[in-house]
Amino acid sequence: MTALNEVALTLDEADALARKVLVACGLAPDHAAAVAQTMVSGERDGCTSHGLYRLLVAANSVARGVVVPDAVPEVSEPAKALVKVDGKGGFAQLPFELGMPLLVEKAKAYGIAAMALNNVVHFAALWPEVEALAEQGLVALAFTPSHAWVAPEGGTKPVFGTNPIAFGWPRPNRAPFVFDFATSAVARGEIELHRRAGKAIPPDWGYDADGRPSTDAKAVLDGAMRTFGAHKGSALAAMVELLAGPLIGDMTSAESLAADEGRGGSPIGGELIVVIDPVGFLGDSVGEYLQRAETMFETIEGQGARLPGSRRLLARARSQVEGVRIPAQLHQDILEILERGN
């Protein structure tokens, strides 16, 4: 334990702990491995609201019967350039892993392809998925709704989920350009971390149950979050609802919350992933045009601006050497889940 009341873990220790807790909670080993990898990636990259804290979230979803812990995903091909994975009620990570090879194959065969994940439980950020696809040389977009926690601009009652959007772009001989952001003003997990720490939140993050702006994290969790960028975030949130709900035959955020039936679990529903192979458009010119993209990146960073996602890469490099540190209270909460599971 550090002087700052934290617990230090190597990345291997973090992964082993996450897997052990998830298996103790009842997850099948293949699900536990996939879910743990996502959580450790978040912690490693400094995304603490999507890191090991999510063990508490996942354990809660399993305990409340929201997720099928031993679901066997089913992969199908509804059309030449489409992949569909029915997650059978399990967490989304394993269905993505099982569908990804076929998605990559189709994108490289047809130039563009899409994958729908249906009937899955979501708790994590989307950037690990688009990064994995960009590492295969593909441009990737991902969308998913969540529970209806977010009010549309001009309203104060929840309609949308946090509805993240993620984008990945392959870069020659270096980590892909990847960003991931909620269309809400902030991730819900960030508000929950403020609640756990007893810290106030900014007044523009959300409303209490009576529709008044509030700096009380619990009041906003019980009320409604706000979109980022006012009407622009609201429009993007609506787009995500449509793309990853009705378009792929799955639930909107309001339907997901209704399906939860008050259990307080993670969102249930779908995810849409669209991938494009630059070679399909550019052929032998792909190297030239990817280099033009590099010129843009250099122009951005050359004036002192930060590329979205670069902070994660800096945190990753540090964590790979130093490991990670989590609050001692969170570590204790995780150990209590492990003890209950055992």
Tab-separated table of C-alpha atoms in Angstrom:
chain	number	residue	atom	x	y	z
A	1	MET	CA	0.000	0.000	0.000
A	2	THR	CA	1.295	3.466	-0.849
A	3	ALA	CA	1.467	6.522	1.353
A	4	LEU	CA	-1.556	7.890	-0.517
A	5	ASN	CA	-3.799	5.078	0.756
A	6	GLU	CA	-3.617	3.215	-2.520
A	7	VAL	CA	-2.823	-0.360	-3.476
A	8	ALA	CA	-0.190	-0.979	-6.163
A	9	LEU	CA	-0.655	-3.832	-8.640
A	10	THR	CA	1.323	-5.002	-11.629
A	11	LEU	CA	-0.751	-5.444	-14.769
A	12	ASP	CA	-0.473	-9.212	-14.427
A	13	GLU	CA	-1.670	-8.992	-10.817
A	14	ALA	CA	-4.568	-6.775	-11.855
A	15	ASP	CA	-5.590	-9.257	-14.555
A	16	ALA	CA	-5.309	-12.239	-12.212
A	17	LEU	CA	-7.368	-10.449	-9.553
A	18	ALA	CA	-10.049	-9.457	-12.045
A	19	ARG	CA	-10.339	-12.990	-13.447
A	20	LYS	CA	-10.448	-14.534	-9.978
A	21	VAL	CA	-13.222	-12.182	-8.855
A	22	LEU	CA	-15.269	-12.690	-12.014
A	23	VAL	CA	-15.031	-16.474	-11.829
A	24	ALA	CA	-15.934	-16.345	-8.127
A	25	CYS	CA	-18.981	-14.295	-9.070
A	26	GLY	CA	-20.062	-17.096	-11.389
A	27	LEU	CA	-18.802	-16.042	-14.818
A	28	ALA	CA	-17.637	-18.835	-17.088
A	29	PRO	CA	-13.835	-18.741	-17.605
A	30	ASP	CA	-14.012	-17.569	-21.240
A	31	HIS	CA	-16.298	-14.681	-20.277
A	32	ALA	CA	-14.137	-13.863	-17.239
A	33	ALA	CA	-10.984	-13.654	-19.369
A	34	ALA	CA	-12.583	-11.352	-21.951
A	35	VAL	CA	-14.209	-9.096	-19.360
A	36	ALA	CA	-11.053	-8.889	-17.229
A	37	GLN	CA	-8.984	-7.847	-20.223
A	38	THR	CA	-11.294	-4.892	-20.885
A	39	MET	CA	-11.201	-3.762	-17.257
A	40	VAL	CA	-7.432	-4.030	-16.960
A	41	SER	CA	-7.024	-2.149	-20.244
A	42	GLY	CA	-9.105	0.691	-18.810
A	43	GLU	CA	-7.112	0.798	-15.582
A	44	ARG	CA	-3.812	0.545	-17.491
A	45	ASP	CA	-4.734	3.485	-19.715
A	46	GLY	CA	-5.793	5.768	-16.877
A	47	CYS	CA	-9.527	5.377	-17.558
A	48	THR	CA	-10.305	4.587	-13.928
A	49	SER	CA	-14.075	4.871	-14.288
A	50	HIS	CA	-13.813	1.975	-16.775
A	51	GLY	CA	-11.089	0.115	-14.890
A	52	LEU	CA	-11.130	-2.280	-11.946
A	53	TYR	CA	-13.981	-0.288	-10.410
A	54	ARG	CA	-16.133	-2.036	-13.003
A	55	LEU	CA	-15.648	-5.299	-11.109
A	56	LEU	CA	-18.217	-3.932	-8.663
A	57	VAL	CA	-20.550	-3.144	-11.561
A	58	ALA	CA	-20.145	-6.545	-13.201
A	59	ALA	CA	-20.571	-8.419	-9.937
A	60	ASN	CA	-23.769	-6.500	-9.255
A	61	SER	CA	-25.175	-7.410	-12.698
A	62	VAL	CA	-24.401	-11.090	-12.161
A	63	ALA	CA	-25.801	-11.117	-8.616
A	64	ARG	CA	-29.055	-9.474	-9.722
A	65	GLY	CA	-29.586	-11.894	-12.581
A	66	VAL	CA	-29.190	-9.256	-15.295
A	67	VAL	CA	-26.433	-11.133	-17.139
A	68	VAL	CA	-26.262	-14.788	-18.194
A	69	PRO	CA	-22.869	-15.803	-16.754
A	70	ASP	CA	-22.272	-18.825	-18.980
A	71	ALA	CA	-23.940	-17.631	-22.200
A	72	VAL	CA	-22.730	-19.249	-25.426
A	73	PRO	CA	-22.754	-16.561	-28.173
A	74	GLU	CA	-24.010	-17.515	-31.629
A	75	VAL	CA	-22.329	-16.044	-34.730
A	76	SER	CA	-24.285	-15.775	-38.005
A	77	GLU	CA	-24.030	-14.057	-41.407
A	78	PRO	CA	-27.260	-12.305	-42.424
A	79	ALA	CA	-25.596	-10.942	-45.589
A	80	LYS	CA	-22.233	-11.068	-47.366
A	81	ALA	CA	-20.776	-8.047	-45.593
A	82	LEU	CA	-22.654	-8.433	-42.306
A	83	VAL	CA	-21.910	-10.345	-39.114
A	84	LYS	CA	-24.441	-10.871	-36.354
A	85	VAL	CA	-23.612	-12.200	-32.913
A	86	ASP	CA	-26.389	-13.129	-30.507
A	87	GLY	CA	-24.806	-12.782	-27.098
A	88	LYS	CA	-27.578	-14.817	-25.437
A	89	GLY	CA	-27.693	-12.369	-22.533
A	90	GLY	CA	-24.003	-12.458	-21.610
A	91	PHE	CA	-21.500	-9.607	-21.350
A	92	ALA	CA	-20.525	-8.050	-24.701
A	93	GLN	CA	-16.788	-8.778	-24.581
A	94	LEU	CA	-16.834	-12.450	-25.568
A	95	PRO	CA	-19.385	-11.984	-28.397
A	96	PHE	CA	-17.120	-9.270	-29.824
A	97	GLU	CA	-14.064	-11.531	-29.628
A	98	LEU	CA	-15.899	-14.372	-31.349
A	99	GLY	CA	-17.318	-12.196	-34.126
A	100	MET	CA	-14.239	-10.077	-34.804
A	101	PRO	CA	-12.278	-12.530	-37.014
A	102	LEU	CA	-15.214	-12.897	-39.416
A	103	LEU	CA	-15.801	-9.132	-39.395
A	104	VAL	CA	-12.158	-8.490	-40.335
A	105	GLU	CA	-12.319	-11.133	-43.058
A	106	LYS	CA	-15.440	-9.583	-44.581
A	107	ALA	CA	-14.089	-6.034	-44.419
A	108	LYS	CA	-10.952	-7.068	-46.290
A	109	ALA	CA	-12.990	-9.002	-48.843
A	110	TYR	CA	-15.650	-6.363	-49.537
A	111	GLY	CA	-13.990	-3.098	-48.439
A	112	ILE	CA	-16.636	-2.390	-45.809
A	113	ALA	CA	-18.474	-4.594	-43.327
A	114	ALA	CA	-20.575	-4.291	-40.198
A	115	MET	CA	-21.230	-6.367	-37.105
A	116	ALA	CA	-24.268	-6.271	-34.849
A	117	LEU	CA	-23.965	-7.550	-31.302
A	118	ASN	CA	-27.434	-8.371	-30.000
A	119	ASN	CA	-28.768	-9.362	-26.610
A	120	VAL	CA	-25.631	-8.419	-24.707
A	121	VAL	CA	-24.927	-6.624	-21.428
A	122	HIS	CA	-22.721	-3.517	-21.604
A	123	PHE	CA	-20.620	-1.953	-18.859
A	124	ALA	CA	-17.412	-0.876	-20.612
A	125	ALA	CA	-15.929	1.704	-22.937
A	126	LEU	CA	-15.833	0.955	-26.671
A	127	TRP	CA	-12.282	2.039	-27.442
A	128	PRO	CA	-10.681	-1.399	-26.817
A	129	GLU	CA	-12.837	-2.795	-29.625
A	130	VAL	CA	-12.090	-0.148	-32.259
A	131	GLU	CA	-8.418	-0.216	-31.278
A	132	ALA	CA	-8.289	-3.977	-31.861
A	133	LEU	CA	-9.821	-3.479	-35.311
A	134	ALA	CA	-7.537	-0.562	-36.194
A	135	GLU	CA	-4.561	-2.765	-35.294
A	136	GLN	CA	-5.763	-4.990	-38.153
A	137	GLY	CA	-5.385	-2.041	-40.547
A	138	LEU	CA	-9.081	-1.129	-40.547
A	139	VAL	CA	-10.973	2.072	-39.851
A	140	ALA	CA	-13.631	1.336	-37.233
A	141	LEU	CA	-16.705	2.997	-35.737
A	142	ALA	CA	-18.706	1.624	-32.803
A	143	PHE	CA	-21.977	2.708	-31.200
A	144	THR	CA	-24.090	1.457	-28.318
A	145	PRO	CA	-26.959	2.864	-26.263
A	146	SER	CA	-27.316	2.158	-22.533
A	147	HIS	CA	-30.017	2.783	-19.926
A	148	ALA	CA	-32.160	5.917	-20.186
A	149	TRP	CA	-30.161	8.115	-17.843
A	150	VAL	CA	-29.677	11.239	-19.983
A	151	ALA	CA	-32.102	14.072	-20.706
A	152	PRO	CA	-32.336	15.561	-24.204
A	153	GLU	CA	-31.216	19.170	-24.518
A	154	GLY	CA	-34.100	21.386	-23.447
A	155	GLY	CA	-35.578	18.680	-21.225
A	156	THR	CA	-34.841	17.335	-17.757
A	157	LYS	CA	-36.220	13.781	-17.922
A	158	PRO	CA	-34.120	10.797	-19.097
A	159	VAL	CA	-34.558	9.542	-22.667
A	160	PHE	CA	-31.079	8.662	-23.918
A	161	GLY	CA	-28.312	6.488	-22.590
A	162	THR	CA	-24.774	7.775	-22.220
A	163	ASN	CA	-24.560	6.477	-25.824
A	164	PRO	CA	-20.826	6.348	-26.530
A	165	ILE	CA	-19.213	6.648	-29.943
A	166	ALA	CA	-15.753	5.225	-30.656
A	167	PHE	CA	-13.484	5.639	-33.681
A	168	GLY	CA	-10.244	3.923	-34.639
A	169	TRP	CA	-7.810	4.842	-37.445
A	170	PRO	CA	-4.749	2.714	-38.298
A	171	ARG	CA	-1.361	4.456	-38.266
A	172	PRO	CA	1.810	3.030	-39.832
A	173	ASN	CA	4.288	1.663	-37.285
A	174	ARG	CA	2.574	3.154	-34.249
A	175	ALA	CA	-0.509	2.843	-32.080
A	176	PRO	CA	-3.774	3.660	-33.876
A	177	PHE	CA	-5.567	6.977	-33.484
A	178	VAL	CA	-8.472	6.087	-31.214
A	179	PHE	CA	-11.083	8.105	-29.407
A	180	ASP	CA	-14.133	7.174	-27.404
A	181	PHE	CA	-16.582	9.524	-25.759
A	182	ALA	CA	-20.025	9.433	-24.266
A	183	THR	CA	-22.592	11.750	-25.786
A	184	SER	CA	-23.498	12.611	-22.200
A	185	ALA	CA	-21.577	15.409	-20.500
A	186	VAL	CA	-19.563	12.781	-18.623
A	187	ALA	CA	-19.475	9.010	-18.173
A	188	ARG	CA	-21.933	7.754	-15.577
A	189	GLY	CA	-19.113	5.891	-13.884
A	190	GLU	CA	-17.341	9.202	-13.319
A	191	ILE	CA	-20.362	10.514	-11.398
A	192	GLU	CA	-20.455	7.275	-9.402
A	193	LEU	CA	-16.771	7.691	-8.488
A	194	HIS	CA	-17.545	11.206	-7.249
A	195	ARG	CA	-20.388	9.782	-5.156
A	196	ARG	CA	-18.119	7.137	-3.650
A	197	ALA	CA	-15.517	9.803	-2.812
A	198	GLY	CA	-18.088	12.242	-1.398
A	199	LYS	CA	-17.081	14.868	-3.952
A	200	ALA	CA	-19.319	17.462	-5.590
A	201	ILE	CA	-19.790	17.393	-9.360
A	202	PRO	CA	-19.957	20.404	-11.716
A	203	PRO	CA	-23.473	21.887	-11.963
A	204	ASP	CA	-23.665	21.292	-15.725
A	205	TRP	CA	-23.398	17.494	-15.444
A	206	GLY	CA	-27.030	16.869	-14.632
A	207	TYR	CA	-30.323	17.487	-12.865
A	208	ASP	CA	-31.897	16.176	-9.701
A	209	ALA	CA	-35.220	14.334	-9.777
A	210	ASP	CA	-37.071	17.647	-9.758
A	211	GLY	CA	-35.250	18.891	-12.859
A	212	ARG	CA	-32.937	21.334	-11.089
A	213	PRO	CA	-29.186	21.535	-11.852
A	214	SER	CA	-27.311	19.855	-9.015
A	215	THR	CA	-23.761	19.373	-7.759
A	216	ASP	CA	-24.812	16.340	-5.682
A	217	ALA	CA	-23.622	13.182	-7.435
A	218	LYS	CA	-26.317	10.949	-5.941
A	219	ALA	CA	-29.046	13.436	-6.809
A	220	VAL	CA	-27.953	13.419	-10.467
A	221	LEU	CA	-27.663	9.620	-10.494
A	222	ASP	CA	-31.266	9.564	-9.264
A	223	GLY	CA	-32.311	12.317	-11.677
A	224	ALA	CA	-30.950	12.881	-15.180
A	225	MET	CA	-27.564	13.467	-16.744
A	226	ARG	CA	-27.038	16.097	-19.457
A	227	THR	CA	-25.680	15.725	-22.974
A	228	PHE	CA	-22.359	17.328	-23.894
A	229	GLY	CA	-22.390	20.268	-26.277
A	230	ALA	CA	-26.069	21.014	-25.726
A	231	HIS	CA	-28.154	20.242	-28.841
A	232	LYS	CA	-25.160	18.725	-30.676
A	233	GLY	CA	-24.662	16.001	-28.095
A	234	SER	CA	-28.408	15.469	-27.993
A	235	ALA	CA	-28.499	14.898	-31.760
A	236	LEU	CA	-25.586	12.443	-31.594
A	237	ALA	CA	-27.275	10.584	-28.740
A	238	ALA	CA	-30.415	10.216	-30.851
A	239	MET	CA	-28.299	8.926	-33.740
A	240	VAL	CA	-26.738	6.255	-31.516
A	241	GLU	CA	-30.168	5.172	-30.269
A	242	LEU	CA	-31.284	4.616	-33.869
A	243	LEU	CA	-28.112	2.956	-35.178
A	244	ALA	CA	-27.593	0.545	-32.292
A	245	GLY	CA	-31.248	0.013	-31.416
A	246	PRO	CA	-33.967	-0.238	-34.085
A	247	LEU	CA	-31.525	-0.588	-37.008
A	248	ILE	CA	-30.060	-3.830	-35.660
A	249	GLY	CA	-33.224	-5.154	-34.054
A	250	ASP	CA	-32.362	-4.315	-30.478
A	251	MET	CA	-33.467	-2.083	-27.619
A	252	THR	CA	-33.416	1.651	-27.120
A	253	SER	CA	-32.080	2.959	-23.820
A	254	ALA	CA	-35.611	3.408	-22.473
A	255	GLU	CA	-36.431	-0.197	-23.384
A	256	SER	CA	-33.182	-1.381	-21.773
A	257	LEU	CA	-34.057	0.360	-18.515
A	258	ALA	CA	-37.547	-1.149	-18.597
A	259	ALA	CA	-36.070	-4.619	-19.197
A	260	ASP	CA	-33.849	-4.149	-16.135
A	261	GLU	CA	-37.040	-4.157	-14.034
A	262	GLY	CA	-35.484	-2.129	-11.244
A	263	ARG	CA	-32.612	-4.540	-10.612
A	264	GLY	CA	-29.989	-1.830	-11.056
A	265	GLY	CA	-27.871	-3.815	-13.489
A	266	SER	CA	-25.794	-2.760	-16.488
A	267	PRO	CA	-27.508	-1.862	-19.776
A	268	ILE	CA	-28.971	-4.625	-21.929
A	269	GLY	CA	-29.156	-4.354	-25.700
A	270	GLY	CA	-27.052	-4.065	-28.810
A	271	GLU	CA	-23.975	-2.579	-30.429
A	272	LEU	CA	-23.197	-1.684	-34.026
A	273	ILE	CA	-19.636	-1.798	-35.352
A	274	VAL	CA	-18.790	-0.584	-38.867
A	275	VAL	CA	-15.348	-1.239	-40.361
A	276	ILE	CA	-13.747	0.010	-43.565
A	277	ASP	CA	-10.613	-1.329	-45.227
A	278	PRO	CA	-8.657	1.630	-46.672
A	279	VAL	CA	-7.178	-0.715	-49.280
A	280	GLY	CA	-10.684	-1.266	-50.625
A	281	PHE	CA	-10.919	2.390	-51.604
A	282	LEU	CA	-7.283	3.175	-52.309
A	283	GLY	CA	-5.613	0.020	-53.570
A	284	ASP	CA	-1.911	0.570	-54.171
A	285	SER	CA	-2.280	4.239	-53.130
A	286	VAL	CA	-3.126	3.355	-49.537
A	287	GLY	CA	0.359	4.163	-48.228
A	288	GLU	CA	0.330	7.617	-49.819
A	289	TYR	CA	-3.030	8.567	-48.353
A	290	LEU	CA	-2.325	7.196	-44.901
A	291	GLN	CA	0.778	9.387	-44.947
A	292	ARG	CA	-1.409	12.402	-45.767
A	293	ALA	CA	-3.338	11.573	-42.614
A	294	GLU	CA	-0.033	11.545	-40.726
A	295	THR	CA	0.627	15.057	-42.013
A	296	MET	CA	-2.625	16.170	-40.413
A	297	PHE	CA	-1.687	14.553	-37.103
A	298	GLU	CA	1.725	16.231	-37.212
A	299	THR	CA	0.126	19.604	-37.876
A	300	ILE	CA	-2.128	19.190	-34.861
A	301	GLU	CA	0.621	18.136	-32.479
A	302	GLY	CA	3.120	20.550	-34.000
A	303	GLN	CA	1.205	23.518	-32.612
A	304	GLY	CA	1.025	22.033	-29.124
A	305	ALA	CA	-2.466	20.597	-29.405
A	306	ARG	CA	-3.194	17.135	-28.019
A	307	LEU	CA	-4.534	14.357	-30.194
A	308	PRO	CA	-7.596	12.711	-28.652
A	309	GLY	CA	-6.536	9.431	-27.085
A	310	SER	CA	-2.900	10.435	-26.582
A	311	ARG	CA	-3.323	10.746	-22.828
A	312	ARG	CA	-4.336	7.085	-22.697
A	313	LEU	CA	-1.181	6.080	-24.551
A	314	LEU	CA	0.988	8.032	-22.108
A	315	ALA	CA	-0.765	6.370	-19.177
A	316	ARG	CA	-0.331	2.978	-20.878
A	317	ALA	CA	3.415	3.439	-21.271
A	318	ARG	CA	3.709	4.407	-17.612
A	319	SER	CA	1.536	1.515	-16.388
A	320	GLN	CA	3.486	-1.033	-18.391
A	321	VAL	CA	6.542	-0.059	-16.351
A	322	GLU	CA	5.070	0.937	-12.985
A	323	GLY	CA	1.834	-1.031	-12.835
A	324	VAL	CA	-1.351	0.603	-11.565
A	325	ARG	CA	-2.574	2.014	-8.267
A	326	ILE	CA	-6.169	1.813	-7.114
A	327	PRO	CA	-7.811	3.328	-4.004
A	328	ALA	CA	-7.445	1.104	-0.951
A	329	GLN	CA	-11.201	1.254	-0.356
A	330	LEU	CA	-11.889	-0.006	-3.880
A	331	HIS	CA	-9.379	-2.819	-3.372
A	332	GLN	CA	-11.149	-3.766	-0.135
A	333	ASP	CA	-14.542	-3.722	-1.868
A	334	ILE	CA	-13.162	-6.003	-4.594
A	335	LEU	CA	-11.756	-8.436	-2.024
A	336	GLU	CA	-15.124	-8.527	-0.269
A	337	ILE	CA	-16.787	-9.527	-3.546
A	338	LEU	CA	-14.187	-12.259	-3.965
A	339	GLU	CA	-14.803	-13.521	-0.438
A	340	ARG	CA	-18.582	-13.588	-0.946
A	341	GLY	CA	-18.151	-15.410	-4.241
A	342	ASN	CA	-15.871	-18.010	-2.707
